[in-house]
mmCIF file of C-alpha atoms and ligand atoms in Angstrom:
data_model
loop_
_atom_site.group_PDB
_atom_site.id
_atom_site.type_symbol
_atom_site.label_atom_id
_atom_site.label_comp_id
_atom_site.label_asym_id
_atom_site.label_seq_id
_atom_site.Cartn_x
_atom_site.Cartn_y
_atom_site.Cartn_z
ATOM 1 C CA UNK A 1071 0.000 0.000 0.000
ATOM 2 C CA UNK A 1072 1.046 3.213 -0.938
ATOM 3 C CA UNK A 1073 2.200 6.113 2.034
ATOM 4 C CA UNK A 1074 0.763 8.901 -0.538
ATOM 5 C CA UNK A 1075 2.424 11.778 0.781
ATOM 6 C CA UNK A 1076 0.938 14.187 -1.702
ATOM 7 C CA UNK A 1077 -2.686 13.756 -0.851
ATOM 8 C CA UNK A 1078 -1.879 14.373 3.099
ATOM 9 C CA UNK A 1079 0.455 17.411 1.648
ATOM 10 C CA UNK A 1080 -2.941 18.945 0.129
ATOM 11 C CA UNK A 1081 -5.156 17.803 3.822
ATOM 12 C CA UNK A 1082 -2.089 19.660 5.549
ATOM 13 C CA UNK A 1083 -2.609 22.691 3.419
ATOM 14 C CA UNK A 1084 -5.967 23.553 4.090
ATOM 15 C CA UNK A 1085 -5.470 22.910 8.059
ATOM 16 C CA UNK A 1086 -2.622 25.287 8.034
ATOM 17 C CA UNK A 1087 -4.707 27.869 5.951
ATOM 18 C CA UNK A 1088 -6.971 27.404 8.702
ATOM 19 C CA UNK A 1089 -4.834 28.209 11.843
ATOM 20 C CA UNK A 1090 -3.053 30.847 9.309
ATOM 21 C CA UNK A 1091 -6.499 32.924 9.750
ATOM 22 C CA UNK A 1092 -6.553 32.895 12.943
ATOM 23 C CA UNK A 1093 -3.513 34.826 12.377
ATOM 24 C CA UNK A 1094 -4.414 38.874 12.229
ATOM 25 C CA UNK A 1095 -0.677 39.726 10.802
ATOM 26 C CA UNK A 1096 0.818 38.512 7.376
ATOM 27 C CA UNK A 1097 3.737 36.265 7.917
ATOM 28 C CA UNK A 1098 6.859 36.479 6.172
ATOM 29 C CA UNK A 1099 9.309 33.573 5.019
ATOM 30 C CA UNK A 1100 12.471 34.955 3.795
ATOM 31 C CA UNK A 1101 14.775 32.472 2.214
ATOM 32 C CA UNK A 1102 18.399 33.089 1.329
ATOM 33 C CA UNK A 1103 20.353 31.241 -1.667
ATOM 34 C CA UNK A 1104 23.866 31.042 -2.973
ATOM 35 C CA UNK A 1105 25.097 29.886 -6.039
ATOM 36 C CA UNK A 1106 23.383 28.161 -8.882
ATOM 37 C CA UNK A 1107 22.328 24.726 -7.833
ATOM 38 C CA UNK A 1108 19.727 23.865 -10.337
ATOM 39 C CA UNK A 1109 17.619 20.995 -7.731
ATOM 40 C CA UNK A 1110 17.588 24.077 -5.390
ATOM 41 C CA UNK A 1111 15.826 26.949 -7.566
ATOM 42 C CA UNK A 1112 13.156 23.365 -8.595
ATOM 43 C CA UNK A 1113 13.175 23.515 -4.588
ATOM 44 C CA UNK A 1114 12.787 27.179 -3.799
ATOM 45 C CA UNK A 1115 10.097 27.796 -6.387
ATOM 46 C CA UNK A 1116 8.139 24.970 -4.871
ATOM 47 C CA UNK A 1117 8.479 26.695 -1.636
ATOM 48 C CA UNK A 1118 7.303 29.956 -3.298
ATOM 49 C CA UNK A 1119 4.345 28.635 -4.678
ATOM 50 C CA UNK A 1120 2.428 27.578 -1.537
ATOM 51 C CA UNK A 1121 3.684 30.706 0.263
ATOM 52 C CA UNK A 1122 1.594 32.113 -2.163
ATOM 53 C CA UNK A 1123 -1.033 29.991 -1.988
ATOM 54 C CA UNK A 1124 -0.957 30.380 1.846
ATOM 55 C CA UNK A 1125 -0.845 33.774 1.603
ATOM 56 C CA UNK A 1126 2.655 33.447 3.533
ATOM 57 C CA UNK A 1127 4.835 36.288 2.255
ATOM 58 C CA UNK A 1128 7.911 35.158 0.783
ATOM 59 C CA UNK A 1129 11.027 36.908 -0.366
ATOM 60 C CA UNK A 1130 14.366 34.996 -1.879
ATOM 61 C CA UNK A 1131 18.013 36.880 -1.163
ATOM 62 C CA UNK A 1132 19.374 35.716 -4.089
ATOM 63 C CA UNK A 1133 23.780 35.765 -4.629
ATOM 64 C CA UNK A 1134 25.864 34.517 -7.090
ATOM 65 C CA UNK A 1135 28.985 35.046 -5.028
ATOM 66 C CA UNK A 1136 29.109 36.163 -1.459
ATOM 67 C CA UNK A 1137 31.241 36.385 1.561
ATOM 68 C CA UNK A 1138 30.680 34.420 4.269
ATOM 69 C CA UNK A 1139 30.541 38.041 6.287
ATOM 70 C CA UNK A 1140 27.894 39.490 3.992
ATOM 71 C CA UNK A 1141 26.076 36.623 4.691
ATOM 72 C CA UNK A 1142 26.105 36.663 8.750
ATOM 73 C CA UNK A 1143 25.646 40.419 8.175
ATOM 74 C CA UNK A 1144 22.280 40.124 6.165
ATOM 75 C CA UNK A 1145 21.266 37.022 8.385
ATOM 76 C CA UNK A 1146 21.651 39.243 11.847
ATOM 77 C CA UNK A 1147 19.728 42.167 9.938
ATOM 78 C CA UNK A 1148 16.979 39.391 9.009
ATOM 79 C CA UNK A 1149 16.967 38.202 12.930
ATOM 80 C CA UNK A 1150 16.565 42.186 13.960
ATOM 81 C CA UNK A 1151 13.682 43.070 11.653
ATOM 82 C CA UNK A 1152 10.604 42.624 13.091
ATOM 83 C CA UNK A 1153 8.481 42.259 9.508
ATOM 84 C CA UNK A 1154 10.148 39.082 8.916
ATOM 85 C CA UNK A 1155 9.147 36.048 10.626
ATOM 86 C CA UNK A 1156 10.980 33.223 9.645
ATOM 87 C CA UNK A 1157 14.226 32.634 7.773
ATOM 88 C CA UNK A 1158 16.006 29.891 5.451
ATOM 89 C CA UNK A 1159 19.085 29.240 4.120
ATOM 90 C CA UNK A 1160 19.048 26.839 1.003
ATOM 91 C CA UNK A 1161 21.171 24.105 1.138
ATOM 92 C CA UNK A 1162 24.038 22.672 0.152
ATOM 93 C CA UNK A 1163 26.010 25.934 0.305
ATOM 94 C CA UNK A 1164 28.843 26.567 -1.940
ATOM 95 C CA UNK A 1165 31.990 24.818 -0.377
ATOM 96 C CA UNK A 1166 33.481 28.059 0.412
ATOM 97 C CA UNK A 1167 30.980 28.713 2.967
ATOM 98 C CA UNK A 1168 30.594 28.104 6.824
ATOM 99 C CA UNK A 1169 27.386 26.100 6.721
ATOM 100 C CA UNK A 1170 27.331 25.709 10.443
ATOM 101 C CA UNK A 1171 27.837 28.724 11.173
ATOM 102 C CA UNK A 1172 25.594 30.411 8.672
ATOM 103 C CA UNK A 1173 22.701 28.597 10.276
ATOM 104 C CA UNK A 1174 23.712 29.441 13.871
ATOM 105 C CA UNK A 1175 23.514 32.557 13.235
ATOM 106 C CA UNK A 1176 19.658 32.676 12.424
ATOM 107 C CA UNK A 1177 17.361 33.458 15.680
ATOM 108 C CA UNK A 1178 16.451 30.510 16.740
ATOM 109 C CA UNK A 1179 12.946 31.438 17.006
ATOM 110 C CA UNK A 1180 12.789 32.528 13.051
ATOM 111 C CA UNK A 1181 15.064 29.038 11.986
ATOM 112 C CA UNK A 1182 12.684 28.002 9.557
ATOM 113 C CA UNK A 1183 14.302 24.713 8.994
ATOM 114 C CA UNK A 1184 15.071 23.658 12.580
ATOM 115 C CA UNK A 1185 18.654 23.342 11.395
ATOM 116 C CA UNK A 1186 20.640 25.854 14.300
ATOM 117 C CA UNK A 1187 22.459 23.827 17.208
ATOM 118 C CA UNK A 1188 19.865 25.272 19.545
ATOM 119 C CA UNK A 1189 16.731 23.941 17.719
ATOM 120 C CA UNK A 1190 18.660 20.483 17.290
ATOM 121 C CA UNK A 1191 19.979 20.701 20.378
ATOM 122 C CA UNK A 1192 16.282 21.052 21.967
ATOM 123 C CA UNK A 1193 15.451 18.103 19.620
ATOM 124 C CA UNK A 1194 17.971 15.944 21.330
ATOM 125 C CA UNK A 1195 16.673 17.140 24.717
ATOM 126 C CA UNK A 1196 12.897 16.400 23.619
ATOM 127 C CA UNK A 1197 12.375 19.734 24.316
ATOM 128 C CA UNK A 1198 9.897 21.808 22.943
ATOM 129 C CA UNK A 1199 11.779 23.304 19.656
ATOM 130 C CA UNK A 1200 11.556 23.980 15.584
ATOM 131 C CA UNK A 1201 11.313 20.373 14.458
ATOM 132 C CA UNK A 1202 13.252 20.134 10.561
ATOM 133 C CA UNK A 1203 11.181 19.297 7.886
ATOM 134 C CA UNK A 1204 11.816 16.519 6.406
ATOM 135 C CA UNK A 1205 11.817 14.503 9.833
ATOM 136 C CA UNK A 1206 8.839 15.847 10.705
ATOM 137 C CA UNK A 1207 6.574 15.705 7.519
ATOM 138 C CA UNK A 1208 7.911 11.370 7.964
ATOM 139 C CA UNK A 1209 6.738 11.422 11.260
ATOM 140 C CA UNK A 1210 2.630 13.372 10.214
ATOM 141 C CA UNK A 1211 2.910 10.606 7.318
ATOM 142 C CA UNK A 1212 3.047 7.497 9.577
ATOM 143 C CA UNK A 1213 0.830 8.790 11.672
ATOM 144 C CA UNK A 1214 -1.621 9.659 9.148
ATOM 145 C CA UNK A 1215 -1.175 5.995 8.108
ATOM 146 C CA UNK A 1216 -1.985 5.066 12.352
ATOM 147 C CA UNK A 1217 1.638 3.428 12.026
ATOM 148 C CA UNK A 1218 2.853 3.799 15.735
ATOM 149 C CA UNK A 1219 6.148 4.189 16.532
ATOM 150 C CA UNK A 1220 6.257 2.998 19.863
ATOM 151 C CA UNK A 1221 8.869 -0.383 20.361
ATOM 152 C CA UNK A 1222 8.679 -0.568 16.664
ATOM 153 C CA UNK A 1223 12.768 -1.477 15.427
ATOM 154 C CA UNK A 1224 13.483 1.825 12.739
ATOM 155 C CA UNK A 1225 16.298 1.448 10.903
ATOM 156 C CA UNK A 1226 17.154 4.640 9.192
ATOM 157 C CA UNK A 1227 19.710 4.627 6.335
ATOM 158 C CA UNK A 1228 21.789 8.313 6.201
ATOM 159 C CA UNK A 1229 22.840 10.731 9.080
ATOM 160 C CA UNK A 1230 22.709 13.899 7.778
ATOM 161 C CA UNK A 1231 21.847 16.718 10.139
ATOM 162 C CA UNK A 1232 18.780 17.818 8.061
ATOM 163 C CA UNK A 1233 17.263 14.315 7.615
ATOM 164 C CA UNK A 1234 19.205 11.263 9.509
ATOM 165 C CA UNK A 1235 20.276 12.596 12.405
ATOM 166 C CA UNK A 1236 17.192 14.773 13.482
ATOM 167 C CA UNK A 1237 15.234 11.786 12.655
ATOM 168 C CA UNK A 1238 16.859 9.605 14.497
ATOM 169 C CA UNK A 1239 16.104 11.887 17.841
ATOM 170 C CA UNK A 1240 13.008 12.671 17.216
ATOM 171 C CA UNK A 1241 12.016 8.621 15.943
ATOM 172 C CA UNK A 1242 13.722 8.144 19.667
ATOM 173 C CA UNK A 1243 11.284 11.145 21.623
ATOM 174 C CA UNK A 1244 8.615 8.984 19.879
ATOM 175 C CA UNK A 1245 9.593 5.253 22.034
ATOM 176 C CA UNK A 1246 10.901 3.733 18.715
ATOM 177 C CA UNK A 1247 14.365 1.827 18.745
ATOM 178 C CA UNK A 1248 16.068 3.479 15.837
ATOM 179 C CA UNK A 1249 19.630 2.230 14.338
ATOM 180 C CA UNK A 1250 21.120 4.841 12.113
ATOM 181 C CA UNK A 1251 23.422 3.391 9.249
ATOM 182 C CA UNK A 1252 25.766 5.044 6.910
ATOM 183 C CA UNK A 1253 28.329 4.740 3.869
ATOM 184 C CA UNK A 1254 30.435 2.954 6.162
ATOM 185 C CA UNK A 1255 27.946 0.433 8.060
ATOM 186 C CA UNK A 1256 29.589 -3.142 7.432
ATOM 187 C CA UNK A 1257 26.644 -4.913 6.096
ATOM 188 C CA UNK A 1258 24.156 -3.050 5.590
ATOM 189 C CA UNK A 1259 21.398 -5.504 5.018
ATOM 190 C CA UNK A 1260 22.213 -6.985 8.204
ATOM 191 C CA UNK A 1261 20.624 -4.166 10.079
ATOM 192 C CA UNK A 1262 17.865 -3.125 7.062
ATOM 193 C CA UNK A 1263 16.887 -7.116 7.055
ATOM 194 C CA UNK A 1264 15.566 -6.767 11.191
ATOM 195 C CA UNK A 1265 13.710 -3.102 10.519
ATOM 196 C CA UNK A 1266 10.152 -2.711 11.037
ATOM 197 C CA UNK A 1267 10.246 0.316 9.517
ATOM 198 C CA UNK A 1268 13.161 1.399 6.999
ATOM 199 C CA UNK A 1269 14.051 4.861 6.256
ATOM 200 C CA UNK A 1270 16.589 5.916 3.740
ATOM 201 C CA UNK A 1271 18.113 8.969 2.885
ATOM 202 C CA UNK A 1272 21.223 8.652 0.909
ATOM 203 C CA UNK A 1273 21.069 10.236 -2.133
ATOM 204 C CA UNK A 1274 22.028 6.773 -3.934
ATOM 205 C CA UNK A 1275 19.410 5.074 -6.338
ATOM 206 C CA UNK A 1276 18.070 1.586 -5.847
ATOM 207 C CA UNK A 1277 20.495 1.282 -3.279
ATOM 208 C CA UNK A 1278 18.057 -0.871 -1.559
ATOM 209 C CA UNK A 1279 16.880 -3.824 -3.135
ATOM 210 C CA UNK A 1280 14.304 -7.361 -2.200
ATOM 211 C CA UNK A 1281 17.288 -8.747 -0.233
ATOM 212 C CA UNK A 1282 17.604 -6.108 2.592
ATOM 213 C CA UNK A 1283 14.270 -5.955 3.358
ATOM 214 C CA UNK A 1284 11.951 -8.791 5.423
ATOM 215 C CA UNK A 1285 8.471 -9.518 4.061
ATOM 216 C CA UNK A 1286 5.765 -7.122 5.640
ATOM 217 C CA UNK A 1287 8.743 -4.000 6.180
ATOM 218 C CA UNK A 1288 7.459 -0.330 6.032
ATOM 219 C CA UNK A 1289 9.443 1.672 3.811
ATOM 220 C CA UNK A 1290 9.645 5.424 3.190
ATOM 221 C CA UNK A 1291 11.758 6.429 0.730
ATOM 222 C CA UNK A 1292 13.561 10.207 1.593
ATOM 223 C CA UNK A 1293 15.996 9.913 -1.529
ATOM 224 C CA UNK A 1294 15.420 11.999 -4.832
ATOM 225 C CA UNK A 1295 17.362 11.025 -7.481
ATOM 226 C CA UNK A 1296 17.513 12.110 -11.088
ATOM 227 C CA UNK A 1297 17.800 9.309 -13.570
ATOM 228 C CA UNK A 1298 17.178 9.150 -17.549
ATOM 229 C CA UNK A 1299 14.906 12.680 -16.853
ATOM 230 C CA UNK A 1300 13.234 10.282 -14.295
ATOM 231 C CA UNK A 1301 13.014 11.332 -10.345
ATOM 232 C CA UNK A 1302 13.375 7.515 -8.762
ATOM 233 C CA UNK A 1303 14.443 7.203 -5.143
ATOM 234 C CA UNK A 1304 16.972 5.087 -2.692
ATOM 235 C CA UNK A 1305 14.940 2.357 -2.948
ATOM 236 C CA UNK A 1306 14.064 -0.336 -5.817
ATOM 237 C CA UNK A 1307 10.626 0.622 -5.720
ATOM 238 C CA UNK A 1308 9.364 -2.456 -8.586
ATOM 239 C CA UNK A 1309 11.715 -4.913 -6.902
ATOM 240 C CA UNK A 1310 10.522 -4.238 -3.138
ATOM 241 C CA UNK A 1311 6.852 -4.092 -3.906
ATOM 242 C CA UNK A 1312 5.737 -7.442 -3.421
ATOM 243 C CA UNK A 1313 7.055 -7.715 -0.140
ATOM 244 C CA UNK A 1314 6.699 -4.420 1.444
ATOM 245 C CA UNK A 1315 2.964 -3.665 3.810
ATOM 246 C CA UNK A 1316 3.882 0.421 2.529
ATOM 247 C CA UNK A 1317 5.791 1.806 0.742
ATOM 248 C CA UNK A 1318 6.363 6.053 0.028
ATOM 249 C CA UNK A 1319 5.890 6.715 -3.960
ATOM 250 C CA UNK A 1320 8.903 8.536 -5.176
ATOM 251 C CA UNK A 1321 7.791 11.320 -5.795
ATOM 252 C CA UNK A 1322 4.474 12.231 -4.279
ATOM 253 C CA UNK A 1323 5.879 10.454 -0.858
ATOM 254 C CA UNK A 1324 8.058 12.697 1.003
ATOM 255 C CA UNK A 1325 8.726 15.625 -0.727
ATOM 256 C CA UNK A 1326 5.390 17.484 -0.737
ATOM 257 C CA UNK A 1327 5.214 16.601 3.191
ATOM 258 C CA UNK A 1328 8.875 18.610 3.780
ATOM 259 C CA UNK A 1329 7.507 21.724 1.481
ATOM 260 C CA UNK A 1330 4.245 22.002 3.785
ATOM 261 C CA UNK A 1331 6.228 21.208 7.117
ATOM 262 C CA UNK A 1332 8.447 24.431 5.895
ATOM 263 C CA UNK A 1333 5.360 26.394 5.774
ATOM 264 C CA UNK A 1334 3.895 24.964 8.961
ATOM 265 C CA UNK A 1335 7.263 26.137 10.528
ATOM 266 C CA UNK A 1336 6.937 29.565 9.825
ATOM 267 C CA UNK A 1337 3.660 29.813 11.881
ATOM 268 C CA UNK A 1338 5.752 27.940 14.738
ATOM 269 C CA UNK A 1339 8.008 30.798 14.578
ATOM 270 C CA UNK A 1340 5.070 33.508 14.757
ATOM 271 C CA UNK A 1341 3.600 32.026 17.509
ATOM 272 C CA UNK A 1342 7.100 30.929 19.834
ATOM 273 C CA UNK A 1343 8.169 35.353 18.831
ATOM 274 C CA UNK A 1344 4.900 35.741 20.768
ATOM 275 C CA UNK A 1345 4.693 33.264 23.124
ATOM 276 C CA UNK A 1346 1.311 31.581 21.739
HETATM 277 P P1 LIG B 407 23.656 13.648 2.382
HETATM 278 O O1 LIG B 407 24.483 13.448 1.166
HETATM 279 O O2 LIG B 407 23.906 14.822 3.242
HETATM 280 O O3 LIG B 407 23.774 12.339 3.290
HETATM 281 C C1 LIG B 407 23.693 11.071 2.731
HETATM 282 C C2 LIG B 407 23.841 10.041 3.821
HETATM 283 O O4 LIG B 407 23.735 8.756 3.236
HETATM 284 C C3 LIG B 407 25.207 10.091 4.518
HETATM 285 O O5 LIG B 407 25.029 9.903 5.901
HETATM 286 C C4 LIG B 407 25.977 8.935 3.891
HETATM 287 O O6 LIG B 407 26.897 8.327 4.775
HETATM 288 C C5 LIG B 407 24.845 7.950 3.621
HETATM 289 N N1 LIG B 407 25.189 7.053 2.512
HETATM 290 C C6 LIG B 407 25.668 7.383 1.292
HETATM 291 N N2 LIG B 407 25.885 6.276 0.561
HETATM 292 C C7 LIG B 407 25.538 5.221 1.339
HETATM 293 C C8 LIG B 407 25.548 3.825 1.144
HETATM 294 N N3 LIG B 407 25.966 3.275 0.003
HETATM 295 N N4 LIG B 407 25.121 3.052 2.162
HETATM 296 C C9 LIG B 407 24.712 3.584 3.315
HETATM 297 N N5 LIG B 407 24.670 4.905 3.557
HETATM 298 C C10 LIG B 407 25.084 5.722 2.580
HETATM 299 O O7 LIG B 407 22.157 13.597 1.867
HETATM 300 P P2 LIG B 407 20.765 14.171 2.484
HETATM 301 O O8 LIG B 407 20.462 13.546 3.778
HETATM 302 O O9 LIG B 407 20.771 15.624 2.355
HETATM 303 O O10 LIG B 407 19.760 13.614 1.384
HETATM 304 C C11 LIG B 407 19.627 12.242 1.129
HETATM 305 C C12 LIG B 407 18.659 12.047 -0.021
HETATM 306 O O11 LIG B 407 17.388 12.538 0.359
HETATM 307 C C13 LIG B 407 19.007 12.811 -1.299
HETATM 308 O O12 LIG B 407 18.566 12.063 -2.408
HETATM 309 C C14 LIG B 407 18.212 14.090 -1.188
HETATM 310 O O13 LIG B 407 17.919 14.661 -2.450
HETATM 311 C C15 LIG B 407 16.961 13.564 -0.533
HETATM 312 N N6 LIG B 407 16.226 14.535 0.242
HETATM 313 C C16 LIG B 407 14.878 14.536 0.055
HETATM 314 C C17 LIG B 407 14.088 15.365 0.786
HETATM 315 C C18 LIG B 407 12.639 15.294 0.596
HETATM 316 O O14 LIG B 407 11.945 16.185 0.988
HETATM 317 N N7 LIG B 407 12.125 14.203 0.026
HETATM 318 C C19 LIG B 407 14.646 16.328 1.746
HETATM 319 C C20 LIG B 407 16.074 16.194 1.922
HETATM 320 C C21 LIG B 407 16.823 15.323 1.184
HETATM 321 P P3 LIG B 407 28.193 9.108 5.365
HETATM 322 O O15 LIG B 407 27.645 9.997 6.439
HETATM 323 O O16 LIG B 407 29.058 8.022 5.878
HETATM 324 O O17 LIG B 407 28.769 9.883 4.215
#
């Protein structure tokens, strides 16, 4: 059965129009971006589009070349005007750049993404913080799906800080038992094979096939890949199939859920500025 993450996406739209009324000001996402990363502007005009829709005010800080300085300097400028609610930086970054310290430097009550040390930080704490995206648009999907968490064995494949490791907390916060693999995990399968729910993130296609899976597995799929003008994800979605109970379509699984999640961010950040 398919996880349809794009039908939820649209549910998740309308209930955040809804809470956005009871909203008297309009809110403002501003999003910063470097460089000329072609996935990103796909990315950034998605984002655009349902601020729109949302009636979310949205501006993009667009620079071909930038010091790292000019970038702090416009981020701290961001954090000290009081029309803008929420802030992004679009990642990756240039090499050249600081990422860490380019998203410390965003307030952590207009971090957007949940990316700064202190939102993570909270994350690790289970405290009460800006959740990323991606993480938390899986987590609304299996719930949608009544897929509890709770004792379940979560294997999640990639530890980045914007999908993996935040996942990995929060997955915890939740009561699951979650082993986190990586490009360097000695046989992989072996952990993938015992996982009652796999999760993989690693930007590799297909990288998970019939054999690292057991029969009845729940699967969502984080990667997007782009092969033969095709979007596929990590996982051999055809060969799987038969022996998955769900599976996340790639796309229309998780990438519509991280867009909203952005968006449902922004009015965490209005309400934690005033303490709603
Ligand atoms: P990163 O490149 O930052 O991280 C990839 C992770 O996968 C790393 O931890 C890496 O291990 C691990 N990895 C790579 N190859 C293997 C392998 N052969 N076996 C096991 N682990 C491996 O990627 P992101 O987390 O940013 O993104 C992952 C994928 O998810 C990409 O396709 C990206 O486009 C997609 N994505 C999709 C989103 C959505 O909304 N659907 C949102 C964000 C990302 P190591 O740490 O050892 O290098």
């Amino acid at each position: 059965m398919l996880l349809d993450g794009k039908t939820l996406s649209l549910k998740l739209k309308e209930e955040l129009r809804e809470n956005l009324n009871f909203i008297n000001e309009k809110l403002k996402l501003v999003v910063i971006s470097i460089g000329d990363d072609e996935a990103s502007k796909v990315y950034i005009n998605k984002k655009r589009l349902l601020a729109s829709e949302l009636g979310i005010e949205f501006l993009e800080i667009h620079y071909d070349n930038v010091t790292e300085s000019d970038i702090i300097e416009k981020i701290i400028s961001l954090n000290n005007d009081s029309s803008v609610t929420s802030i992004m930086v679009q990642l990756p970054l240039p090499k050249y750049l600081n990422e860490k310290r380019i998203l410390n430097t965003i307030n952590p009550f207009k971090d957007a993404d949940g990316l700064s040390a202190m939102n993570l930080g909270k994350l690790v704490m289970n405290e009460d913080g800006i959740i990323p995206c991606t993480p938390k648009g899986i987590v609304k999907l299996l719930n949608e799906y009544n897929i509890s968490l709770k004792g379940k064995n979560v294997v999640i494949v990639g530890r980045s800080n914007i999908v993996g490791k935040p996942l990995f907390n929060l997955l915890l916060n939740l009561d699951a038992t979650v082993t986190i693999c990586h490009s360097k995990t000695k046989n992989l399968g072996n952990y993938t094979k015992k996982a009652d729910i796999l999760i993989v993130a690693t930007g590799v296609s297909k990288l998970i096939k019939k054999e690292h899976i057991k029969d009845g597995v729940i699967i969502v799929d984080v990667g997007i890949n782009r092969e033969d003008g095709k979007i596929v994800g990590d996982v051999d979605f055809n060969d799987v199939s038969d022996k998955v109970s769900y599976i996340t379509p790639v796309p229309g699984g998780v990438g519509p859920l991280t867009v909203i999640m952005l968006m449902t961010n922004v009015l965490e950040c209005y309400k934690k500025q005033n303490k709603m």
